[in-house]
mmCIF file of C-alpha atoms and ligand atoms in Angstrom:
data_model
loop_
_atom_site.group_PDB
_atom_site.id
_atom_site.type_symbol
_atom_site.label_atom_id
_atom_site.label_comp_id
_atom_site.label_asym_id
_atom_site.label_seq_id
_atom_site.Cartn_x
_atom_site.Cartn_y
_atom_site.Cartn_z
ATOM 1 C CA MET A 1 -33.091 25.521 14.770
ATOM 2 C CA THR A 2 -29.746 24.076 13.234
ATOM 3 C CA ARG A 3 -28.958 20.860 14.254
ATOM 4 C CA ARG A 4 -25.151 20.271 15.702
ATOM 5 C CA VAL A 5 -23.065 18.521 13.090
ATOM 6 C CA ASN A 6 -22.652 15.661 15.475
ATOM 7 C CA ASP A 7 -26.109 15.610 16.248
ATOM 8 C CA GLN A 8 -27.012 14.418 12.591
ATOM 9 C CA PHE A 9 -27.202 11.012 12.867
ATOM 10 C CA ALA A 10 -28.401 11.282 16.486
ATOM 11 C CA GLY A 11 -31.835 8.807 17.139
ATOM 12 C CA GLN A 12 -31.387 7.075 13.333
ATOM 13 C CA SER A 13 -31.714 3.496 12.534
ATOM 14 C CA ILE A 14 -28.633 1.832 10.961
ATOM 15 C CA GLU A 15 -30.516 1.701 7.521
ATOM 16 C CA SER A 16 -31.495 5.345 7.762
ATOM 17 C CA ALA A 17 -27.966 6.299 9.117
ATOM 18 C CA ARG A 18 -26.092 4.112 6.083
ATOM 19 C CA ARG A 19 -28.806 5.921 3.190
ATOM 20 C CA ALA A 20 -28.138 9.724 4.823
ATOM 21 C CA LEU A 21 -24.601 8.961 5.006
ATOM 22 C CA ALA A 22 -24.217 7.720 1.704
ATOM 23 C CA ALA A 23 -26.311 10.679 0.171
ATOM 24 C CA GLN A 24 -23.781 13.172 2.282
ATOM 25 C CA LEU A 25 -21.058 11.295 0.284
ATOM 26 C CA ARG A 26 -22.725 11.168 -3.160
ATOM 27 C CA SER A 27 -23.543 15.135 -3.055
ATOM 28 C CA ALA A 28 -19.356 15.587 -1.935
ATOM 29 C CA GLN A 29 -18.521 13.665 -4.930
ATOM 30 C CA VAL A 30 -17.381 10.859 -3.319
ATOM 31 C CA ASP A 31 -16.705 8.504 -5.765
ATOM 32 C CA GLU A 32 -17.456 5.278 -3.938
ATOM 33 C CA ALA A 33 -20.180 6.494 -1.919
ATOM 34 C CA GLU A 34 -21.890 3.470 -1.112
ATOM 35 C CA LEU A 35 -19.189 1.307 -0.308
ATOM 36 C CA ASP A 36 -17.449 3.949 1.708
ATOM 37 C CA ALA A 37 -20.741 4.819 3.766
ATOM 38 C CA ARG A 38 -20.945 0.941 4.711
ATOM 39 C CA ILE A 39 -17.343 0.846 5.435
ATOM 40 C CA LEU A 40 -17.641 4.248 7.830
ATOM 41 C CA LEU A 41 -21.018 2.869 9.456
ATOM 42 C CA GLY A 42 -19.771 -0.784 10.063
ATOM 43 C CA ALA A 43 -16.461 0.772 11.891
ATOM 44 C CA ALA A 44 -18.145 3.392 13.903
ATOM 45 C CA LEU A 45 -20.251 0.713 15.431
ATOM 46 C CA GLY A 46 -17.724 -2.175 15.523
ATOM 47 C CA LEU A 47 -19.664 -4.359 12.681
ATOM 48 C CA ASP A 48 -19.029 -6.205 9.629
ATOM 49 C CA LEU A 49 -20.950 -5.936 7.090
ATOM 50 C CA THR A 50 -23.374 -8.943 8.047
ATOM 51 C CA GLY A 51 -23.412 -6.965 11.542
ATOM 52 C CA LEU A 52 -24.594 -3.982 9.778
ATOM 53 C CA ILE A 53 -27.804 -6.091 7.892
ATOM 54 C CA ALA A 54 -28.737 -8.125 10.433
ATOM 55 C CA GLN A 55 -29.685 -5.285 12.435
ATOM 56 C CA THR A 56 -30.906 -2.357 9.959
ATOM 57 C CA ALA A 57 -33.880 -1.222 12.621
ATOM 58 C CA ARG A 58 -31.930 -1.080 15.856
ATOM 59 C CA LEU A 59 -31.302 3.008 16.655
ATOM 60 C CA LEU A 60 -27.488 4.478 16.814
ATOM 61 C CA THR A 61 -26.786 5.294 20.764
ATOM 62 C CA GLU A 62 -25.412 8.927 21.130
ATOM 63 C CA ALA A 63 -21.608 7.673 20.824
ATOM 64 C CA GLU A 64 -22.088 5.421 17.867
ATOM 65 C CA ALA A 65 -23.920 8.803 16.091
ATOM 66 C CA SER A 66 -21.364 11.236 17.275
ATOM 67 C CA ARG A 67 -18.380 8.673 15.784
ATOM 68 C CA LEU A 68 -20.388 8.060 12.792
ATOM 69 C CA ALA A 69 -20.612 11.852 11.813
ATOM 70 C CA GLN A 70 -16.419 12.949 13.021
ATOM 71 C CA HIS A 71 -15.892 9.877 9.880
ATOM 72 C CA ALA A 72 -18.622 11.570 7.672
ATOM 73 C CA GLN A 73 -16.845 14.932 8.026
ATOM 74 C CA ARG A 74 -13.416 13.231 7.606
ATOM 75 C CA ARG A 75 -14.051 11.747 4.749
ATOM 76 C CA ILE A 76 -16.100 14.579 3.154
ATOM 77 C CA ALA A 77 -12.638 16.548 3.697
ATOM 78 C CA GLY A 78 -11.195 14.153 1.201
ATOM 79 C CA GLU A 79 -9.222 11.734 3.580
ATOM 80 C CA PRO A 80 -9.678 8.540 2.727
ATOM 81 C CA VAL A 81 -11.337 5.121 4.409
ATOM 82 C CA ALA A 82 -8.451 3.697 4.913
ATOM 83 C CA ARG A 83 -6.721 6.455 6.708
ATOM 84 C CA ILE A 84 -9.883 7.202 8.961
ATOM 85 C CA LEU A 85 -10.016 3.469 10.165
ATOM 86 C CA GLY A 86 -5.854 3.496 10.246
ATOM 87 C CA THR A 87 -5.926 0.096 8.734
ATOM 88 C CA ARG A 88 -6.031 -1.497 4.985
ATOM 89 C CA GLU A 89 -6.231 -5.035 3.882
ATOM 90 C CA PHE A 90 -3.453 -6.168 1.420
ATOM 91 C CA TRP A 91 -2.616 -9.686 -0.061
ATOM 92 C CA GLY A 92 -6.016 -10.559 1.966
ATOM 93 C CA LEU A 93 -4.154 -9.363 5.002
ATOM 94 C CA PRO A 94 -4.530 -6.430 7.432
ATOM 95 C CA PHE A 95 -1.823 -3.338 7.723
ATOM 96 C CA ARG A 96 -2.662 -0.910 10.013
ATOM 97 C CA LEU A 97 -1.441 2.663 8.599
ATOM 98 C CA SER A 98 0.525 5.578 10.188
ATOM 99 C CA GLU A 99 1.037 9.228 8.536
ATOM 100 C CA ALA A 100 4.328 8.129 7.317
ATOM 101 C CA THR A 101 3.543 4.844 5.266
ATOM 102 C CA LEU A 102 1.525 4.896 2.126
ATOM 103 C CA VAL A 103 -2.234 3.622 2.007
ATOM 104 C CA PRO A 104 -1.341 -0.070 -0.073
ATOM 105 C CA ARG A 105 -2.796 0.206 -3.122
ATOM 106 C CA PRO A 106 -4.149 -3.437 -4.794
ATOM 107 C CA ASP A 107 -2.032 -2.225 -8.195
ATOM 108 C CA THR A 108 0.987 -3.365 -5.716
ATOM 109 C CA GLU A 109 -0.325 -6.510 -5.382
ATOM 110 C CA THR A 110 1.112 -7.245 -8.834
ATOM 111 C CA VAL A 111 4.946 -6.973 -7.431
ATOM 112 C CA VAL A 112 4.304 -9.675 -5.272
ATOM 113 C CA GLU A 113 2.609 -11.841 -7.437
ATOM 114 C CA LEU A 114 5.780 -11.368 -9.788
ATOM 115 C CA ALA A 115 7.508 -12.081 -6.865
ATOM 116 C CA LEU A 116 5.903 -15.452 -6.428
ATOM 117 C CA GLU A 117 6.123 -16.630 -10.158
ATOM 118 C CA ILE A 118 9.648 -15.884 -10.020
ATOM 119 C CA LEU A 119 10.625 -17.692 -7.052
ATOM 120 C CA ARG A 120 8.755 -20.548 -8.045
ATOM 121 C CA GLN A 121 10.153 -20.784 -11.114
ATOM 122 C CA ARG A 122 13.738 -20.771 -9.180
ATOM 123 C CA GLU A 123 14.927 -24.185 -7.697
ATOM 124 C CA LEU A 124 16.426 -22.540 -3.875
ATOM 125 C CA SER A 125 18.003 -24.889 -1.776
ATOM 126 C CA GLN A 126 17.257 -22.544 1.448
ATOM 127 C CA PRO A 127 14.028 -20.225 1.853
ATOM 128 C CA PRO A 128 14.701 -16.976 -0.415
ATOM 129 C CA ARG A 129 16.539 -14.193 1.354
ATOM 130 C CA ILE A 130 14.497 -10.635 0.847
ATOM 131 C CA ALA A 131 15.235 -6.934 0.559
ATOM 132 C CA ASP A 132 12.232 -4.244 0.558
ATOM 133 C CA ILE A 133 13.451 -1.146 -0.521
ATOM 134 C CA GLY A 134 11.161 2.108 1.520
ATOM 135 C CA THR A 135 9.207 -0.555 2.873
ATOM 136 C CA GLY A 136 6.370 1.620 4.304
ATOM 137 C CA SER A 137 3.428 -0.526 6.124
ATOM 138 C CA GLY A 138 5.873 -3.489 5.431
ATOM 139 C CA ALA A 139 3.041 -4.333 2.840
ATOM 140 C CA ILE A 140 4.945 -6.053 0.480
ATOM 141 C CA LEU A 141 7.695 -7.598 2.313
ATOM 142 C CA LEU A 142 4.784 -9.252 4.591
ATOM 143 C CA ALA A 143 2.963 -10.452 1.738
ATOM 144 C CA LEU A 144 5.719 -12.658 0.256
ATOM 145 C CA LEU A 145 6.874 -13.956 4.000
ATOM 146 C CA HIS A 146 3.540 -15.134 4.772
ATOM 147 C CA ASP A 147 3.111 -17.209 1.535
ATOM 148 C CA ILE A 148 6.845 -18.178 1.561
ATOM 149 C CA PRO A 149 7.381 -20.604 4.701
ATOM 150 C CA GLY A 150 10.787 -19.679 6.323
ATOM 151 C CA ALA A 151 11.914 -16.898 4.066
ATOM 152 C CA PHE A 152 13.420 -14.205 5.883
ATOM 153 C CA GLY A 153 13.211 -10.099 4.634
ATOM 154 C CA VAL A 154 14.334 -6.802 5.644
ATOM 155 C CA GLY A 155 12.922 -3.725 4.795
ATOM 156 C CA THR A 156 14.353 -0.704 4.857
ATOM 157 C CA ASP A 157 12.433 3.200 4.771
ATOM 158 C CA LEU A 158 13.820 6.558 5.779
ATOM 159 C CA SER A 159 11.230 6.805 8.124
ATOM 160 C CA LEU A 160 11.031 5.759 11.652
ATOM 161 C CA ASN A 161 7.586 6.307 11.834
ATOM 162 C CA ALA A 162 7.108 4.273 8.959
ATOM 163 C CA LEU A 163 9.782 1.133 10.349
ATOM 164 C CA GLU A 164 7.871 1.314 13.948
ATOM 165 C CA THR A 165 4.545 0.329 11.437
ATOM 166 C CA ALA A 166 6.016 -2.044 9.716
ATOM 167 C CA ARG A 167 7.506 -3.658 13.251
ATOM 168 C CA ASP A 168 3.664 -3.871 14.233
ATOM 169 C CA ASN A 169 2.399 -4.962 11.694
ATOM 170 C CA ALA A 170 4.872 -7.976 11.600
ATOM 171 C CA ALA A 171 4.226 -8.781 15.128
ATOM 172 C CA ALA A 172 0.571 -8.915 14.432
ATOM 173 C CA LEU A 173 1.012 -10.611 10.937
ATOM 174 C CA GLY A 174 3.525 -13.353 13.684
ATOM 175 C CA LEU A 175 6.256 -12.764 10.853
ATOM 176 C CA ALA A 176 8.817 -10.721 13.593
ATOM 177 C CA ASP A 177 10.860 -13.384 13.616
ATOM 178 C CA ARG A 178 11.348 -13.423 10.556
ATOM 179 C CA SER A 179 11.922 -9.693 9.723
ATOM 180 C CA ALA A 180 13.611 -6.958 10.242
ATOM 181 C CA PHE A 181 13.722 -3.319 9.860
ATOM 182 C CA VAL A 182 16.365 -1.290 9.429
ATOM 183 C CA ALA A 183 16.572 3.314 9.048
ATOM 184 C CA CYS A 184 18.695 3.795 5.794
ATOM 185 C CA SER A 185 18.568 5.307 2.193
ATOM 186 C CA TYR A 186 17.959 2.433 -0.276
ATOM 187 C CA LEU A 187 20.017 -0.693 0.802
ATOM 188 C CA ALA A 188 22.643 1.506 2.087
ATOM 189 C CA ALA A 189 22.751 -0.383 5.275
ATOM 190 C CA LEU A 190 22.365 -4.007 3.825
ATOM 191 C CA GLY A 191 25.231 -6.113 2.839
ATOM 192 C CA GLY A 192 23.160 -8.931 1.004
ATOM 193 C CA PRO A 193 23.042 -11.337 -1.211
ATOM 194 C CA PHE A 194 19.571 -11.325 -1.793
ATOM 195 C CA ASP A 195 17.572 -13.490 -3.747
ATOM 196 C CA LEU A 196 15.360 -11.170 -4.061
ATOM 197 C CA VAL A 197 15.010 -7.231 -4.107
ATOM 198 C CA VAL A 198 11.388 -5.589 -4.223
ATOM 199 C CA SER A 199 10.432 -2.080 -3.961
ATOM 200 C CA ASN A 200 7.646 0.514 -4.270
ATOM 201 C CA PRO A 201 9.379 3.474 -4.530
ATOM 202 C CA PRO A 202 8.467 6.991 -4.971
ATOM 203 C CA TYR A 203 7.558 7.684 -8.715
ATOM 204 C CA ILE A 204 5.781 10.665 -9.465
ATOM 205 C CA PRO A 205 7.508 13.465 -11.018
ATOM 206 C CA SER A 206 7.398 16.160 -8.279
ATOM 207 C CA ALA A 207 5.470 18.232 -10.495
ATOM 208 C CA GLU A 208 2.601 16.177 -11.105
ATOM 209 C CA ILE A 209 2.072 15.730 -7.152
ATOM 210 C CA ARG A 210 -0.437 18.621 -7.034
ATOM 211 C CA THR A 211 -2.336 17.540 -9.676
ATOM 212 C CA LEU A 212 -3.343 14.114 -7.646
ATOM 213 C CA SER A 213 -6.341 13.382 -5.752
ATOM 214 C CA VAL A 214 -6.486 15.324 -2.702
ATOM 215 C CA GLU A 215 -6.871 11.262 -0.839
ATOM 216 C CA VAL A 216 -3.517 11.127 -1.980
ATOM 217 C CA ARG A 217 -1.751 14.837 -2.445
ATOM 218 C CA GLU A 218 -2.839 15.716 0.915
ATOM 219 C CA HIS A 219 -3.055 12.369 2.945
ATOM 220 C CA ASP A 220 -0.091 10.045 1.150
ATOM 221 C CA PRO A 221 3.611 11.142 2.481
ATOM 222 C CA HIS A 222 5.388 13.070 -0.021
ATOM 223 C CA LEU A 223 8.472 10.769 1.240
ATOM 224 C CA ALA A 224 6.601 8.272 -0.803
ATOM 225 C CA LEU A 225 5.635 9.861 -3.678
ATOM 226 C CA ASP A 226 7.576 12.212 -5.160
ATOM 227 C CA GLY A 227 9.996 10.691 -7.400
ATOM 228 C CA GLY A 228 12.112 14.203 -8.473
ATOM 229 C CA ASN A 229 11.720 16.035 -11.828
ATOM 230 C CA ASP A 230 11.628 13.001 -14.183
ATOM 231 C CA GLY A 231 9.805 10.463 -11.387
ATOM 232 C CA TYR A 232 13.160 8.266 -11.357
ATOM 233 C CA ASP A 233 15.323 9.765 -9.188
ATOM 234 C CA ALA A 234 14.704 6.615 -6.700
ATOM 235 C CA TYR A 235 15.331 4.247 -9.518
ATOM 236 C CA ARG A 236 18.025 5.770 -10.651
ATOM 237 C CA ALA A 237 19.989 5.715 -6.745
ATOM 238 C CA LEU A 238 18.060 2.267 -5.847
ATOM 239 C CA ILE A 239 18.874 -0.061 -9.131
ATOM 240 C CA PRO A 240 22.712 -0.085 -8.850
ATOM 241 C CA GLN A 241 22.300 -0.990 -5.313
ATOM 242 C CA ALA A 242 20.577 -3.415 -5.757
ATOM 243 C CA ALA A 243 22.320 -5.064 -8.489
ATOM 244 C CA GLU A 244 25.432 -4.866 -6.208
ATOM 245 C CA ARG A 245 23.744 -7.180 -3.596
ATOM 246 C CA LEU A 246 21.628 -9.822 -5.707
ATOM 247 C CA ALA A 247 22.796 -12.915 -4.931
ATOM 248 C CA PRO A 248 24.095 -14.613 -8.565
ATOM 249 C CA GLY A 249 20.507 -15.418 -10.354
ATOM 250 C CA GLY A 250 18.600 -13.172 -8.340
ATOM 251 C CA ALA A 251 15.749 -10.605 -8.884
ATOM 252 C CA LEU A 252 14.904 -6.942 -9.064
ATOM 253 C CA ILE A 253 11.015 -6.149 -8.548
ATOM 254 C CA VAL A 254 10.026 -2.604 -9.005
ATOM 255 C CA GLU A 255 6.378 -1.272 -9.565
ATOM 256 C CA ALA A 256 6.296 0.998 -12.148
ATOM 257 C CA GLY A 257 4.191 4.170 -12.872
ATOM 258 C CA GLN A 258 1.861 4.180 -16.022
ATOM 259 C CA GLY A 259 4.602 4.590 -18.795
ATOM 260 C CA GLN A 260 7.670 4.118 -16.743
ATOM 261 C CA ALA A 261 8.317 0.224 -17.685
ATOM 262 C CA ARG A 262 10.540 0.736 -20.688
ATOM 263 C CA ASN A 263 12.747 3.630 -19.435
ATOM 264 C CA ILE A 264 13.379 1.373 -15.996
ATOM 265 C CA GLU A 265 14.252 -2.330 -17.449
ATOM 266 C CA THR A 266 16.776 0.640 -19.424
ATOM 267 C CA LEU A 267 18.166 1.560 -15.779
ATOM 268 C CA MET A 268 18.249 -1.547 -15.152
ATOM 269 C CA THR A 269 20.058 -3.105 -17.886
ATOM 270 C CA ALA A 270 22.500 -0.090 -17.730
ATOM 271 C CA ALA A 271 22.971 -1.707 -14.557
ATOM 272 C CA ALA A 272 24.144 -5.336 -15.781
ATOM 273 C CA LEU A 273 20.746 -6.990 -15.164
ATOM 274 C CA VAL A 274 19.082 -8.848 -17.314
ATOM 275 C CA VAL A 275 15.702 -8.241 -18.356
ATOM 276 C CA ASP A 276 14.488 -11.062 -19.142
ATOM 277 C CA ARG A 277 10.392 -11.566 -18.860
ATOM 278 C CA PRO A 278 8.262 -8.049 -19.825
ATOM 279 C CA PRO A 279 6.528 -6.553 -17.534
ATOM 280 C CA LYS A 280 3.471 -7.795 -15.379
ATOM 281 C CA ALA A 281 0.226 -5.791 -15.882
ATOM 282 C CA ASP A 282 -2.145 -4.575 -13.457
ATOM 283 C CA LEU A 283 -5.745 -5.616 -13.437
ATOM 284 C CA ALA A 284 -6.061 -1.927 -15.463
ATOM 285 C CA GLY A 285 -3.772 -3.758 -17.903
ATOM 286 C CA ILE A 286 -0.921 -0.796 -17.070
ATOM 287 C CA PRO A 287 2.416 -2.567 -16.908
ATOM 288 C CA ARG A 288 3.264 -2.692 -13.311
ATOM 289 C CA ALA A 289 5.981 -4.774 -12.027
ATOM 290 C CA VAL A 290 9.086 -4.549 -13.695
ATOM 291 C CA SER A 291 11.991 -7.610 -13.662
ATOM 292 C CA ALA A 292 15.367 -7.913 -14.211
ATOM 293 C CA ARG A 293 17.820 -10.693 -12.877
ATOM 294 C CA LYS A 294 21.148 -10.621 -11.972
ATOM 295 C CA ARG A 295 23.732 -12.650 -14.234
ATOM 296 C CA PRO A 296 24.031 -15.879 -12.553
ATOM 297 C CA PRO A 297 27.800 -17.482 -12.095
HETATM 298 N N1 LIG B 301 1.191 4.694 -6.860
HETATM 299 C C1 LIG B 301 0.862 5.641 -6.301
HETATM 300 C C2 LIG B 301 -0.030 6.417 -6.586
HETATM 301 O O1 LIG B 301 -1.086 6.549 -7.998
HETATM 302 C C3 LIG B 301 1.951 6.038 -6.443
HETATM 303 C C4 LIG B 301 3.287 5.467 -4.896
HETATM 304 C C5 LIG B 301 4.189 5.855 -5.244
HETATM 305 O O2 LIG B 301 4.725 6.895 -5.800
HETATM 306 N N2 LIG B 301 5.489 5.064 -5.337
HETATM 307 O O3 LIG B 301 -1.011 7.773 -6.126
#
């Protein structure tokens, strides 16, 4: 007799369900099978990792077994864990996701780090005014507002759905009164001046999107990935707009795709910005956060 798929974890202990799920994910070539199994099990049971360890011998309820089976199916079909959970940690903070937002990547924390370094070196008489272009879940902007007391920031996005998610995240993080979210193309609806403009724009060349992993190509919104023929469309549009709206001495910081930093610096220089420091590398050593400054008066 074949068991229904949803019964596969029925009657199992937490420990045996964890092993069975990890084995399933491994045979489906999931990269981080062990870790994903633990996280999905925890989510299905409403337990954190310590909770799972404390109760290894407990048997799964029917509802838990069926939730876990659904999580397993989705992961095996290529859906990332963050999408299954609907949330992802970035800069140590929880971010809710929607289909209109990218899953925030650890690489993007490089942009936050560089922004904080640059702001620390400037002596502003007031808390900085920040704009985040293509804000998605709000991750970059809200991480900065969280770390900079009194700062105010605006996030823009073309997607109303993403803006709604970003607003929810701002509220959940207690940052609603220091942030605003606006629907527009790049900085079109913003006046400025800003002390800091940040962005993780779409930068994958259109033809390369189909070569990305299933987790990215089928689950991240293409609006947030597709940088046009050569990958630079968004930089070409946003750099001159940011240059116009920066306060004198203000900084623009953008995330770069692998191998793109040099060309982005050229676009910044062409917009009369001054590239006065090397790009900051991510943990893999890839130049990831590229910055330039508007000349002081
Ligand atoms: N970093 C993402 C990736 O590698 C791309 C995000 C983007 O285009 N800004 O899939």
